[in-house]
mmCIF file of C-alpha atoms and ligand atoms in Angstrom:
data_model
loop_
_atom_site.group_PDB
_atom_site.id
_atom_site.type_symbol
_atom_site.label_atom_id
_atom_site.label_comp_id
_atom_site.label_asym_id
_atom_site.label_seq_id
_atom_site.Cartn_x
_atom_site.Cartn_y
_atom_site.Cartn_z
ATOM 1 C CA MET A 1 -4.978 -31.964 0.581
ATOM 2 C CA SER A 2 -5.596 -28.734 2.360
ATOM 3 C CA ARG A 3 -2.965 -26.074 2.922
ATOM 4 C CA VAL A 4 -3.016 -23.474 5.662
ATOM 5 C CA TRP A 5 -2.154 -19.792 5.456
ATOM 6 C CA ASN A 6 1.337 -19.930 6.932
ATOM 7 C CA PHE A 7 2.576 -16.699 8.539
ATOM 8 C CA SER A 8 5.823 -18.205 9.856
ATOM 9 C CA ALA A 9 8.830 -15.872 10.090
ATOM 10 C CA GLY A 10 11.027 -18.609 8.662
ATOM 11 C CA PRO A 11 11.387 -21.242 7.447
ATOM 12 C CA ALA A 12 8.384 -19.836 5.685
ATOM 13 C CA VAL A 13 5.760 -20.355 3.026
ATOM 14 C CA LEU A 14 7.038 -21.179 -0.476
ATOM 15 C CA PRO A 15 5.180 -20.652 -3.752
ATOM 16 C CA GLU A 16 2.857 -23.579 -4.368
ATOM 17 C CA ALA A 17 3.931 -23.766 -8.023
ATOM 18 C CA VAL A 18 7.519 -24.303 -6.881
ATOM 19 C CA LEU A 19 6.578 -27.089 -4.482
ATOM 20 C CA ARG A 20 4.530 -28.812 -7.169
ATOM 21 C CA GLN A 21 7.365 -28.634 -9.688
ATOM 22 C CA ALA A 22 9.831 -29.965 -7.120
ATOM 23 C CA ALA A 23 7.440 -32.835 -6.354
ATOM 24 C CA GLU A 24 7.134 -33.686 -10.049
ATOM 25 C CA GLU A 25 10.908 -33.653 -10.470
ATOM 26 C CA MET A 26 11.676 -35.498 -7.226
ATOM 27 C CA LEU A 27 12.457 -38.907 -8.756
ATOM 28 C CA ASP A 28 13.685 -37.873 -12.188
ATOM 29 C CA TRP A 29 15.014 -34.394 -12.947
ATOM 30 C CA HIS A 30 14.630 -33.603 -16.658
ATOM 31 C CA GLY A 31 15.285 -37.179 -17.769
ATOM 32 C CA ALA A 32 18.469 -37.555 -15.712
ATOM 33 C CA GLY A 33 17.017 -40.682 -14.126
ATOM 34 C CA MET A 34 17.705 -39.321 -10.656
ATOM 35 C CA GLY A 35 16.511 -36.574 -8.382
ATOM 36 C CA VAL A 36 18.484 -33.389 -7.662
ATOM 37 C CA MET A 37 19.401 -34.540 -4.132
ATOM 38 C CA GLU A 38 21.156 -37.551 -5.620
ATOM 39 C CA MET A 39 23.310 -35.651 -8.115
ATOM 40 C CA SER A 40 27.010 -34.925 -7.885
ATOM 41 C CA HIS A 41 27.470 -31.216 -7.367
ATOM 42 C CA ARG A 42 30.157 -31.319 -10.059
ATOM 43 C CA GLY A 43 28.071 -33.156 -12.624
ATOM 44 C CA LYS A 44 26.780 -31.255 -15.657
ATOM 45 C CA GLU A 45 23.150 -31.480 -14.524
ATOM 46 C CA PHE A 46 23.680 -29.831 -11.157
ATOM 47 C CA MET A 47 26.203 -27.356 -12.557
ATOM 48 C CA SER A 48 23.510 -26.167 -14.973
ATOM 49 C CA ILE A 49 21.022 -25.804 -12.082
ATOM 50 C CA ALA A 50 23.487 -23.762 -9.996
ATOM 51 C CA GLU A 51 24.559 -21.565 -12.912
ATOM 52 C CA ALA A 52 20.945 -20.796 -13.831
ATOM 53 C CA ALA A 53 20.085 -19.991 -10.202
ATOM 54 C CA GLU A 54 22.977 -17.577 -9.928
ATOM 55 C CA ALA A 55 22.226 -15.927 -13.274
ATOM 56 C CA ASP A 56 18.539 -15.518 -12.397
ATOM 57 C CA LEU A 57 19.349 -13.996 -9.007
ATOM 58 C CA ARG A 58 21.807 -11.631 -10.666
ATOM 59 C CA GLU A 59 19.143 -10.581 -13.155
ATOM 60 C CA LEU A 60 16.371 -10.204 -10.561
ATOM 61 C CA LEU A 61 18.459 -7.971 -8.293
ATOM 62 C CA ALA A 62 20.361 -6.279 -11.138
ATOM 63 C CA VAL A 63 23.620 -7.262 -9.444
ATOM 64 C CA PRO A 64 26.471 -5.307 -11.105
ATOM 65 C CA SER A 65 29.241 -7.292 -12.779
ATOM 66 C CA ASN A 66 31.823 -6.297 -10.143
ATOM 67 C CA TYR A 67 29.885 -8.203 -7.464
ATOM 68 C CA ARG A 68 30.154 -11.935 -6.802
ATOM 69 C CA ILE A 69 27.219 -14.067 -5.705
ATOM 70 C CA LEU A 70 28.213 -16.801 -3.254
ATOM 71 C CA PHE A 71 26.120 -19.769 -2.180
ATOM 72 C CA MET A 72 27.286 -20.630 1.326
ATOM 73 C CA GLN A 73 26.164 -22.484 4.459
ATOM 74 C CA GLY A 74 25.941 -21.631 8.136
ATOM 75 C CA GLY A 75 23.017 -19.227 7.938
ATOM 76 C CA ALA A 76 22.996 -15.534 8.671
ATOM 77 C CA ILE A 77 24.193 -16.123 12.219
ATOM 78 C CA ALA A 78 27.422 -17.706 10.994
ATOM 79 C CA GLU A 79 27.903 -14.662 8.739
ATOM 80 C CA ASN A 80 28.021 -12.510 11.872
ATOM 81 C CA ALA A 81 31.456 -14.062 12.451
ATOM 82 C CA ILE A 82 32.418 -14.715 8.826
ATOM 83 C CA ILE A 83 31.955 -11.056 7.847
ATOM 84 C CA PRO A 84 34.438 -9.533 10.298
ATOM 85 C CA MET A 85 36.874 -12.380 9.607
ATOM 86 C CA ASN A 86 36.717 -11.506 5.907
ATOM 87 C CA LEU A 87 36.393 -7.736 5.834
ATOM 88 C CA LEU A 88 38.567 -6.519 8.697
ATOM 89 C CA GLY A 89 41.854 -6.750 6.805
ATOM 90 C CA THR A 90 44.320 -4.640 8.767
ATOM 91 C CA ARG A 91 41.610 -2.499 10.412
ATOM 92 C CA ARG A 92 40.593 -2.974 14.027
ATOM 93 C CA VAL A 93 37.161 -1.393 14.226
ATOM 94 C CA ALA A 94 33.771 -2.068 12.651
ATOM 95 C CA ASP A 95 30.697 0.142 13.037
ATOM 96 C CA TYR A 96 27.229 -1.252 13.796
ATOM 97 C CA VAL A 97 23.801 0.329 13.472
ATOM 98 C CA VAL A 98 21.574 -1.466 15.973
ATOM 99 C CA THR A 99 17.882 -1.424 15.129
ATOM 100 C CA GLY A 100 16.653 -4.649 16.702
ATOM 101 C CA SER A 101 17.440 -8.143 17.967
ATOM 102 C CA TRP A 102 19.278 -9.291 14.858
ATOM 103 C CA SER A 103 21.723 -6.404 14.551
ATOM 104 C CA MET A 104 22.174 -6.572 18.329
ATOM 105 C CA LYS A 105 23.223 -10.203 17.980
ATOM 106 C CA SER A 106 25.511 -9.345 15.058
ATOM 107 C CA GLN A 107 27.466 -6.713 16.960
ATOM 108 C CA LYS A 108 27.809 -9.049 19.928
ATOM 109 C CA GLU A 109 29.378 -11.751 17.775
ATOM 110 C CA ALA A 110 31.656 -9.225 16.039
ATOM 111 C CA ARG A 111 33.193 -8.306 19.414
ATOM 112 C CA ARG A 112 34.955 -11.671 19.324
ATOM 113 C CA TYR A 113 36.888 -10.500 16.268
ATOM 114 C CA CYS A 114 37.214 -6.726 16.430
ATOM 115 C CA GLU A 115 36.414 -3.547 18.254
ATOM 116 C CA VAL A 116 32.809 -2.533 17.747
ATOM 117 C CA ASN A 117 31.615 1.041 17.552
ATOM 118 C CA ILE A 118 27.848 1.408 17.882
ATOM 119 C CA ALA A 119 27.260 4.103 15.286
ATOM 120 C CA ALA A 120 23.576 4.378 16.187
ATOM 121 C CA SER A 121 21.067 2.420 18.242
ATOM 122 C CA THR A 122 17.341 2.584 18.833
ATOM 123 C CA GLU A 123 17.448 0.270 21.846
ATOM 124 C CA SER A 124 16.422 2.990 24.308
ATOM 125 C CA SER A 125 13.225 3.630 22.352
ATOM 126 C CA GLY A 126 12.355 -0.054 22.072
ATOM 127 C CA PHE A 127 13.583 -0.755 18.535
ATOM 128 C CA THR A 128 10.644 0.813 16.754
ATOM 129 C CA SER A 129 12.435 3.032 14.227
ATOM 130 C CA VAL A 130 15.526 3.481 12.054
ATOM 131 C CA PRO A 131 17.869 6.356 12.913
ATOM 132 C CA ALA A 132 18.464 8.840 10.080
ATOM 133 C CA MET A 133 21.923 8.555 8.551
ATOM 134 C CA THR A 134 22.742 12.081 9.658
ATOM 135 C CA GLU A 135 22.607 10.729 13.245
ATOM 136 C CA TRP A 136 25.078 7.898 12.630
ATOM 137 C CA LYS A 137 28.380 8.454 14.437
ATOM 138 C CA LEU A 138 30.905 6.552 12.394
ATOM 139 C CA SER A 139 34.378 5.881 13.737
ATOM 140 C CA ALA A 140 37.475 7.295 12.042
ATOM 141 C CA ASP A 141 38.392 4.294 9.905
ATOM 142 C CA PRO A 142 35.920 1.423 10.202
ATOM 143 C CA ALA A 143 36.337 -1.711 8.114
ATOM 144 C CA PHE A 144 32.605 -1.578 7.366
ATOM 145 C CA VAL A 145 29.270 -0.310 8.651
ATOM 146 C CA PHE A 146 26.846 -3.104 9.504
ATOM 147 C CA THR A 147 23.084 -2.748 9.153
ATOM 148 C CA CYS A 148 20.126 -5.111 9.316
ATOM 149 C CA THR A 149 17.797 -3.551 6.784
ATOM 150 C CA ASN A 150 14.785 -5.573 7.892
ATOM 151 C CA GLU A 151 14.546 -6.596 11.524
ATOM 152 C CA THR A 152 12.405 -9.722 11.380
ATOM 153 C CA ILE A 153 11.526 -9.775 15.068
ATOM 154 C CA GLY A 154 10.693 -6.114 15.637
ATOM 155 C CA GLY A 155 9.155 -5.565 12.195
ATOM 156 C CA VAL A 156 11.355 -2.551 11.435
ATOM 157 C CA GLU A 157 12.532 -1.980 7.868
ATOM 158 C CA PHE A 158 14.886 0.681 6.540
ATOM 159 C CA PRO A 159 12.806 3.169 4.552
ATOM 160 C CA PHE A 160 15.985 4.296 2.767
ATOM 161 C CA GLU A 161 19.077 2.658 1.333
ATOM 162 C CA PRO A 162 22.091 3.191 3.582
ATOM 163 C CA ASP A 163 24.178 5.177 1.098
ATOM 164 C CA LEU A 164 27.196 6.456 3.033
ATOM 165 C CA ALA A 165 28.121 8.817 0.198
ATOM 166 C CA THR A 166 25.215 11.007 1.357
ATOM 167 C CA ILE A 167 27.082 11.640 4.626
ATOM 168 C CA GLY A 168 30.460 12.017 2.963
ATOM 169 C CA ARG A 169 31.717 8.505 3.891
ATOM 170 C CA GLY A 170 31.200 6.703 0.608
ATOM 171 C CA GLU A 171 34.576 4.971 0.955
ATOM 172 C CA VAL A 172 33.316 2.761 3.824
ATOM 173 C CA PRO A 173 31.551 -0.430 2.674
ATOM 174 C CA VAL A 174 28.022 -0.971 3.943
ATOM 175 C CA VAL A 175 27.121 -4.499 5.002
ATOM 176 C CA ALA A 176 23.434 -5.408 5.105
ATOM 177 C CA ASP A 177 21.668 -8.390 6.601
ATOM 178 C CA VAL A 178 18.808 -8.727 4.125
ATOM 179 C CA SER A 179 17.673 -12.173 5.297
ATOM 180 C CA SER A 180 14.030 -11.265 5.647
ATOM 181 C CA HIS A 181 13.447 -8.838 2.792
ATOM 182 C CA ILE A 182 15.790 -9.808 -0.006
ATOM 183 C CA LEU A 183 13.880 -9.831 -3.315
ATOM 184 C CA SER A 184 10.830 -8.177 -1.745
ATOM 185 C CA ARG A 185 11.701 -4.713 -3.026
ATOM 186 C CA ARG A 186 14.067 -3.125 -5.503
ATOM 187 C CA MET A 187 17.515 -2.415 -4.091
ATOM 188 C CA ASP A 188 20.488 -0.599 -5.556
ATOM 189 C CA ILE A 189 23.177 -3.195 -4.931
ATOM 190 C CA SER A 190 25.925 -0.714 -5.820
ATOM 191 C CA LYS A 191 25.200 1.152 -2.562
ATOM 192 C CA TYR A 192 26.454 -1.844 -0.552
ATOM 193 C CA GLY A 193 29.784 -3.582 -0.094
ATOM 194 C CA LEU A 194 28.145 -6.826 0.954
ATOM 195 C CA LEU A 195 24.611 -8.157 1.367
ATOM 196 C CA PHE A 196 23.782 -11.471 2.954
ATOM 197 C CA GLY A 197 20.889 -13.541 4.145
ATOM 198 C CA GLY A 198 19.628 -16.979 5.021
ATOM 199 C CA ALA A 199 17.399 -18.361 2.272
ATOM 200 C CA GLN A 200 14.595 -19.661 4.455
ATOM 201 C CA LYS A 201 12.271 -16.641 4.232
ATOM 202 C CA ASN A 202 11.999 -15.218 0.736
ATOM 203 C CA ILE A 203 14.141 -17.653 -1.222
ATOM 204 C CA GLY A 204 13.879 -21.315 -0.308
ATOM 205 C CA PRO A 205 14.852 -23.965 2.216
ATOM 206 C CA ALA A 206 17.047 -23.389 5.256
ATOM 207 C CA GLY A 207 20.655 -24.404 4.752
ATOM 208 C CA LEU A 208 21.546 -21.979 1.980
ATOM 209 C CA THR A 209 23.099 -18.597 2.723
ATOM 210 C CA ILE A 210 23.334 -15.991 -0.020
ATOM 211 C CA VAL A 211 26.251 -13.551 -0.003
ATOM 212 C CA ILE A 212 26.593 -10.786 -2.581
ATOM 213 C CA VAL A 213 29.980 -9.135 -2.243
ATOM 214 C CA ARG A 214 31.859 -6.435 -4.139
ATOM 215 C CA GLU A 215 34.948 -7.923 -5.737
ATOM 216 C CA ASP A 216 37.449 -5.502 -4.240
ATOM 217 C CA LEU A 217 36.462 -6.731 -0.743
ATOM 218 C CA LEU A 218 37.663 -10.262 -1.487
ATOM 219 C CA GLY A 219 41.093 -11.370 -0.285
ATOM 220 C CA ARG A 220 41.159 -9.430 2.993
ATOM 221 C CA SER A 221 40.497 -12.295 5.394
ATOM 222 C CA VAL A 222 42.321 -12.643 8.680
ATOM 223 C CA PRO A 223 44.816 -15.547 8.802
ATOM 224 C CA ASP A 224 42.691 -17.824 10.986
ATOM 225 C CA CYS A 225 39.533 -17.496 8.900
ATOM 226 C CA PRO A 226 38.391 -21.047 8.081
ATOM 227 C CA THR A 227 39.199 -21.766 4.431
ATOM 228 C CA ALA A 228 35.629 -22.821 3.657
ATOM 229 C CA PHE A 229 34.410 -19.435 4.945
ATOM 230 C CA ASP A 230 36.969 -17.299 3.137
ATOM 231 C CA TYR A 231 34.944 -15.372 0.555
ATOM 232 C CA LYS A 232 37.832 -15.370 -1.924
ATOM 233 C CA THR A 233 38.158 -19.148 -1.739
ATOM 234 C CA VAL A 234 34.405 -19.553 -2.134
ATOM 235 C CA ALA A 235 34.340 -17.116 -5.068
ATOM 236 C CA ASP A 236 37.392 -18.624 -6.778
ATOM 237 C CA ASN A 237 35.752 -22.039 -6.596
ATOM 238 C CA GLY A 238 32.344 -20.984 -7.890
ATOM 239 C CA SER A 239 30.761 -21.705 -4.473
ATOM 240 C CA MET A 240 31.975 -25.306 -4.749
ATOM 241 C CA TYR A 241 35.069 -25.324 -2.553
ATOM 242 C CA ASN A 242 33.044 -27.616 -0.340
ATOM 243 C CA THR A 243 29.840 -29.416 -1.278
ATOM 244 C CA PRO A 244 27.154 -26.748 -1.486
ATOM 245 C CA PRO A 245 23.579 -27.267 -0.233
ATOM 246 C CA THR A 246 22.507 -28.623 -3.596
ATOM 247 C CA TYR A 247 18.804 -29.204 -3.020
ATOM 248 C CA ALA A 248 18.368 -25.799 -1.400
ATOM 249 C CA ILE A 249 20.078 -24.161 -4.400
ATOM 250 C CA TYR A 250 17.750 -26.058 -6.745
ATOM 251 C CA ILE A 251 14.631 -24.878 -4.877
ATOM 252 C CA ALA A 252 16.017 -21.331 -4.736
ATOM 253 C CA GLY A 253 16.467 -21.517 -8.508
ATOM 254 C CA LEU A 254 12.819 -22.540 -8.930
ATOM 255 C CA VAL A 255 11.769 -19.605 -6.736
ATOM 256 C CA PHE A 256 13.849 -17.234 -8.885
ATOM 257 C CA GLN A 257 12.123 -18.569 -12.018
ATOM 258 C CA TRP A 258 8.736 -18.160 -10.322
ATOM 259 C CA LEU A 259 9.640 -14.566 -9.479
ATOM 260 C CA LYS A 260 10.682 -13.863 -13.053
ATOM 261 C CA ARG A 261 7.391 -15.281 -14.347
ATOM 262 C CA ALA A 262 5.581 -13.044 -11.830
ATOM 263 C CA GLY A 263 7.223 -9.979 -13.407
ATOM 264 C CA GLY A 264 10.386 -9.688 -11.316
ATOM 265 C CA VAL A 265 11.159 -7.705 -8.190
ATOM 266 C CA ALA A 266 9.278 -4.525 -9.186
ATOM 267 C CA ALA A 267 6.086 -6.538 -9.710
ATOM 268 C CA ILE A 268 6.421 -8.472 -6.457
ATOM 269 C CA GLU A 269 7.196 -5.198 -4.659
ATOM 270 C CA ALA A 270 3.881 -3.773 -5.866
ATOM 271 C CA GLN A 271 2.117 -6.845 -4.483
ATOM 272 C CA ASN A 272 4.005 -6.515 -1.202
ATOM 273 C CA VAL A 273 2.958 -2.876 -0.904
ATOM 274 C CA ALA A 274 -0.673 -3.872 -1.456
ATOM 275 C CA LYS A 275 -0.460 -6.662 1.140
ATOM 276 C CA ALA A 276 1.202 -4.415 3.726
ATOM 277 C CA GLU A 277 -1.299 -1.609 3.129
ATOM 278 C CA LEU A 278 -4.183 -4.009 3.613
ATOM 279 C CA LEU A 279 -2.878 -5.285 6.964
ATOM 280 C CA TYR A 280 -1.520 -2.016 8.400
ATOM 281 C CA GLY A 281 -4.554 -0.173 7.058
ATOM 282 C CA TYR A 282 -6.808 -2.445 9.056
ATOM 283 C CA LEU A 283 -4.603 -2.251 12.181
ATOM 284 C CA ASP A 284 -4.659 1.542 12.060
ATOM 285 C CA GLN A 285 -8.389 1.934 11.712
ATOM 286 C CA CYS A 286 -9.485 -0.336 14.541
ATOM 287 C CA ASP A 287 -8.950 0.087 18.260
ATOM 288 C CA PHE A 288 -8.846 -3.609 19.073
ATOM 289 C CA TYR A 289 -5.292 -4.205 17.758
ATOM 290 C CA GLU A 290 -2.192 -2.061 17.399
ATOM 291 C CA ASN A 291 1.217 -1.986 15.727
ATOM 292 C CA ARG A 292 3.847 0.000 17.658
ATOM 293 C CA VAL A 293 6.452 0.640 14.947
ATOM 294 C CA ASP A 294 7.091 4.145 13.586
ATOM 295 C CA PRO A 295 4.829 4.151 10.485
ATOM 296 C CA ALA A 296 7.743 5.307 8.301
ATOM 297 C CA CYS A 297 9.785 2.224 9.249
ATOM 298 C CA ARG A 298 7.168 -0.498 9.246
ATOM 299 C CA SER A 299 8.301 -3.720 7.639
ATOM 300 C CA ARG A 300 6.405 -4.921 4.604
ATOM 301 C CA MET A 301 7.483 -8.473 5.420
ATOM 302 C CA ASN A 302 7.046 -8.892 9.188
ATOM 303 C CA VAL A 303 4.082 -7.273 10.887
ATOM 304 C CA PRO A 304 4.058 -7.500 14.687
ATOM 305 C CA PHE A 305 0.762 -6.555 16.280
ATOM 306 C CA PHE A 306 -0.822 -6.630 19.706
ATOM 307 C CA LEU A 307 -4.324 -7.200 20.974
ATOM 308 C CA LYS A 308 -5.010 -4.292 23.263
ATOM 309 C CA ASP A 309 -6.505 -6.755 25.706
ATOM 310 C CA GLU A 310 -3.654 -9.243 25.976
ATOM 311 C CA ARG A 311 -5.817 -11.626 28.000
ATOM 312 C CA LEU A 312 -7.355 -12.599 24.654
ATOM 313 C CA ASN A 313 -4.036 -13.735 23.126
ATOM 314 C CA GLU A 314 -4.547 -17.445 23.688
ATOM 315 C CA ALA A 315 -8.097 -17.351 22.310
ATOM 316 C CA PHE A 316 -6.864 -15.410 19.261
ATOM 317 C CA LEU A 317 -4.175 -17.994 18.550
ATOM 318 C CA ALA A 318 -6.464 -20.989 19.081
ATOM 319 C CA GLU A 319 -9.263 -19.590 16.925
ATOM 320 C CA SER A 320 -6.975 -18.382 14.154
ATOM 321 C CA ARG A 321 -5.337 -21.794 14.001
ATOM 322 C CA ALA A 322 -8.756 -23.436 13.786
ATOM 323 C CA ALA A 323 -9.521 -21.082 10.892
ATOM 324 C CA GLY A 324 -6.402 -22.274 9.037
ATOM 325 C CA LEU A 325 -4.155 -19.294 9.876
ATOM 326 C CA VAL A 326 -0.953 -20.555 11.523
ATOM 327 C CA GLN A 327 2.298 -19.333 13.078
ATOM 328 C CA LEU A 328 0.895 -16.014 14.247
ATOM 329 C CA LYS A 329 2.430 -16.004 17.721
ATOM 330 C CA GLY A 330 4.848 -13.107 18.176
ATOM 331 C CA HIS A 331 8.513 -13.654 18.972
ATOM 332 C CA LYS A 332 8.981 -14.312 22.697
ATOM 333 C CA SER A 333 11.121 -11.166 23.109
ATOM 334 C CA VAL A 334 8.307 -8.949 21.763
ATOM 335 C CA GLY A 335 5.128 -10.812 22.652
ATOM 336 C CA GLY A 336 1.786 -10.334 20.957
ATOM 337 C CA MET A 337 1.378 -11.552 17.398
ATOM 338 C CA ARG A 338 3.424 -11.392 14.227
ATOM 339 C CA ALA A 339 2.328 -12.037 10.668
ATOM 340 C CA SER A 340 5.165 -12.624 8.232
ATOM 341 C CA ILE A 341 3.901 -11.926 4.740
ATOM 342 C CA TYR A 342 6.796 -12.825 2.461
ATOM 343 C CA ASN A 343 6.726 -12.856 -1.333
ATOM 344 C CA ALA A 344 5.060 -16.266 -1.461
ATOM 345 C CA MET A 345 2.110 -15.180 0.723
ATOM 346 C CA PRO A 346 -0.654 -14.164 -1.684
ATOM 347 C CA LEU A 347 -2.917 -11.172 -1.118
ATOM 348 C CA ALA A 348 -5.720 -13.693 -0.480
ATOM 349 C CA GLY A 349 -3.830 -14.949 2.594
ATOM 350 C CA VAL A 350 -3.521 -11.446 4.039
ATOM 351 C CA GLN A 351 -7.192 -10.845 3.254
ATOM 352 C CA ALA A 352 -8.081 -14.065 5.103
ATOM 353 C CA LEU A 353 -6.090 -12.832 8.105
ATOM 354 C CA VAL A 354 -7.731 -9.406 8.110
ATOM 355 C CA ASP A 355 -11.189 -11.001 7.750
ATOM 356 C CA PHE A 356 -10.455 -13.274 10.714
ATOM 357 C CA MET A 357 -9.096 -10.385 12.810
ATOM 358 C CA ARG A 358 -12.170 -8.284 12.055
ATOM 359 C CA ASP A 359 -14.492 -11.128 12.932
ATOM 360 C CA PHE A 360 -12.595 -11.931 16.158
ATOM 361 C CA ALA A 361 -12.670 -8.277 17.183
ATOM 362 C CA ALA A 362 -16.418 -8.032 16.513
ATOM 363 C CA ARG A 363 -17.092 -11.094 18.645
ATOM 364 C CA ARG A 364 -14.788 -10.126 21.523
ATOM 365 C CA ALA A 365 -15.019 -6.345 21.669
HETATM 366 C C1 PLP B 1 17.365 -10.620 9.910
HETATM 367 C C2 PLP B 1 17.831 -11.958 10.354
HETATM 368 N N1 PLP B 1 19.132 -12.165 10.571
HETATM 369 C C3 PLP B 1 19.605 -13.352 10.961
HETATM 370 C C4 PLP B 1 18.762 -14.437 11.145
HETATM 371 C C5 PLP B 1 19.340 -15.747 11.574
HETATM 372 O O1 PLP B 1 19.439 -16.557 10.474
HETATM 373 P P1 PLP B 1 19.938 -18.068 10.552
HETATM 374 O O2 PLP B 1 19.066 -18.761 11.513
HETATM 375 O O3 PLP B 1 19.776 -18.509 9.131
HETATM 376 O O4 PLP B 1 21.360 -18.073 10.971
HETATM 377 C C6 PLP B 1 17.392 -14.264 10.913
HETATM 378 C C7 PLP B 1 16.444 -15.344 11.068
HETATM 379 O O5 PLP B 1 16.042 -16.150 11.509
HETATM 380 C C8 PLP B 1 16.926 -13.006 10.524
HETATM 381 O O6 PLP B 1 15.627 -12.811 10.331
#
């Protein structure tokens, strides 16, 4: 068996130890005589898997006790509708900070449910930075302020936590799409009203959506919110109002255990810093490639880069693939290349990429 270095933006590389354990437990989970996919979600075996996964996630992110962790379905894109349906209450307006394709999509969907005020946007400068909070123009009484704290496509990551108290608006809940950097760095959950993300980047298989929501925000849904997407219903039923994505929760739980064995979020953050420094460090010191994001806002997880001579793109992709480095093509809206280097990508994978890039540049310069 030979495995490639997989730089996919998601679904993405998973820790090999997790895949091996899942393979070992495929036919018989801990003597149950059946695999996890075959278990009733209400049986004691699966209940223990789900409870452990939730407890481990709570521990890893230091989620305060007044926050609920929900395991949902529909992905982050469904949350773009589910969030306004749940948080609007009697308010009419929600504020959006637009820093790239994903927050752009979020505000567009929200317009079906409420008035949207664009509190700040970096569209005119090509989505390469994050506007300082002092520049955000919040509306008078928004239901929430929406942010995407890591824009997977543009490779732009918030270098600060969006703490509205610092601009005198601490009463407004901050919502954050953390799909592509959850668990990659320490976060102060208490600064947010709600965090959400699809699991298929840093957590596990597609099909599971994580929502972390402050308790006082439950019970505000609009009357036509589907029952299965009403956060209060989901919370009251321990994420089992409908059948949850059981296998995805199981794999997520194995990833959480892997992270704990690796030393938790602070330890993985240190590794992520080292990986990002290696790749950006190389990009910055050569004149064959470039990254166009404001250095202060560069994502540690998603690194878009361009060959200065774009005529070499196809050769770069073909040769990198032949060298066992896959999924490096940039998103079609940005072009160029993109290397996603999530938690499960070891430093050795980033080193292999940099070695290939250096070699390619030497041969083609
Ligand atoms: C930041 C961000 N938000 C939203 C999405 C959409 O997620 P999904 O396809 O799970 O709905 C993605 C990813 O693909 C993403 O990276």
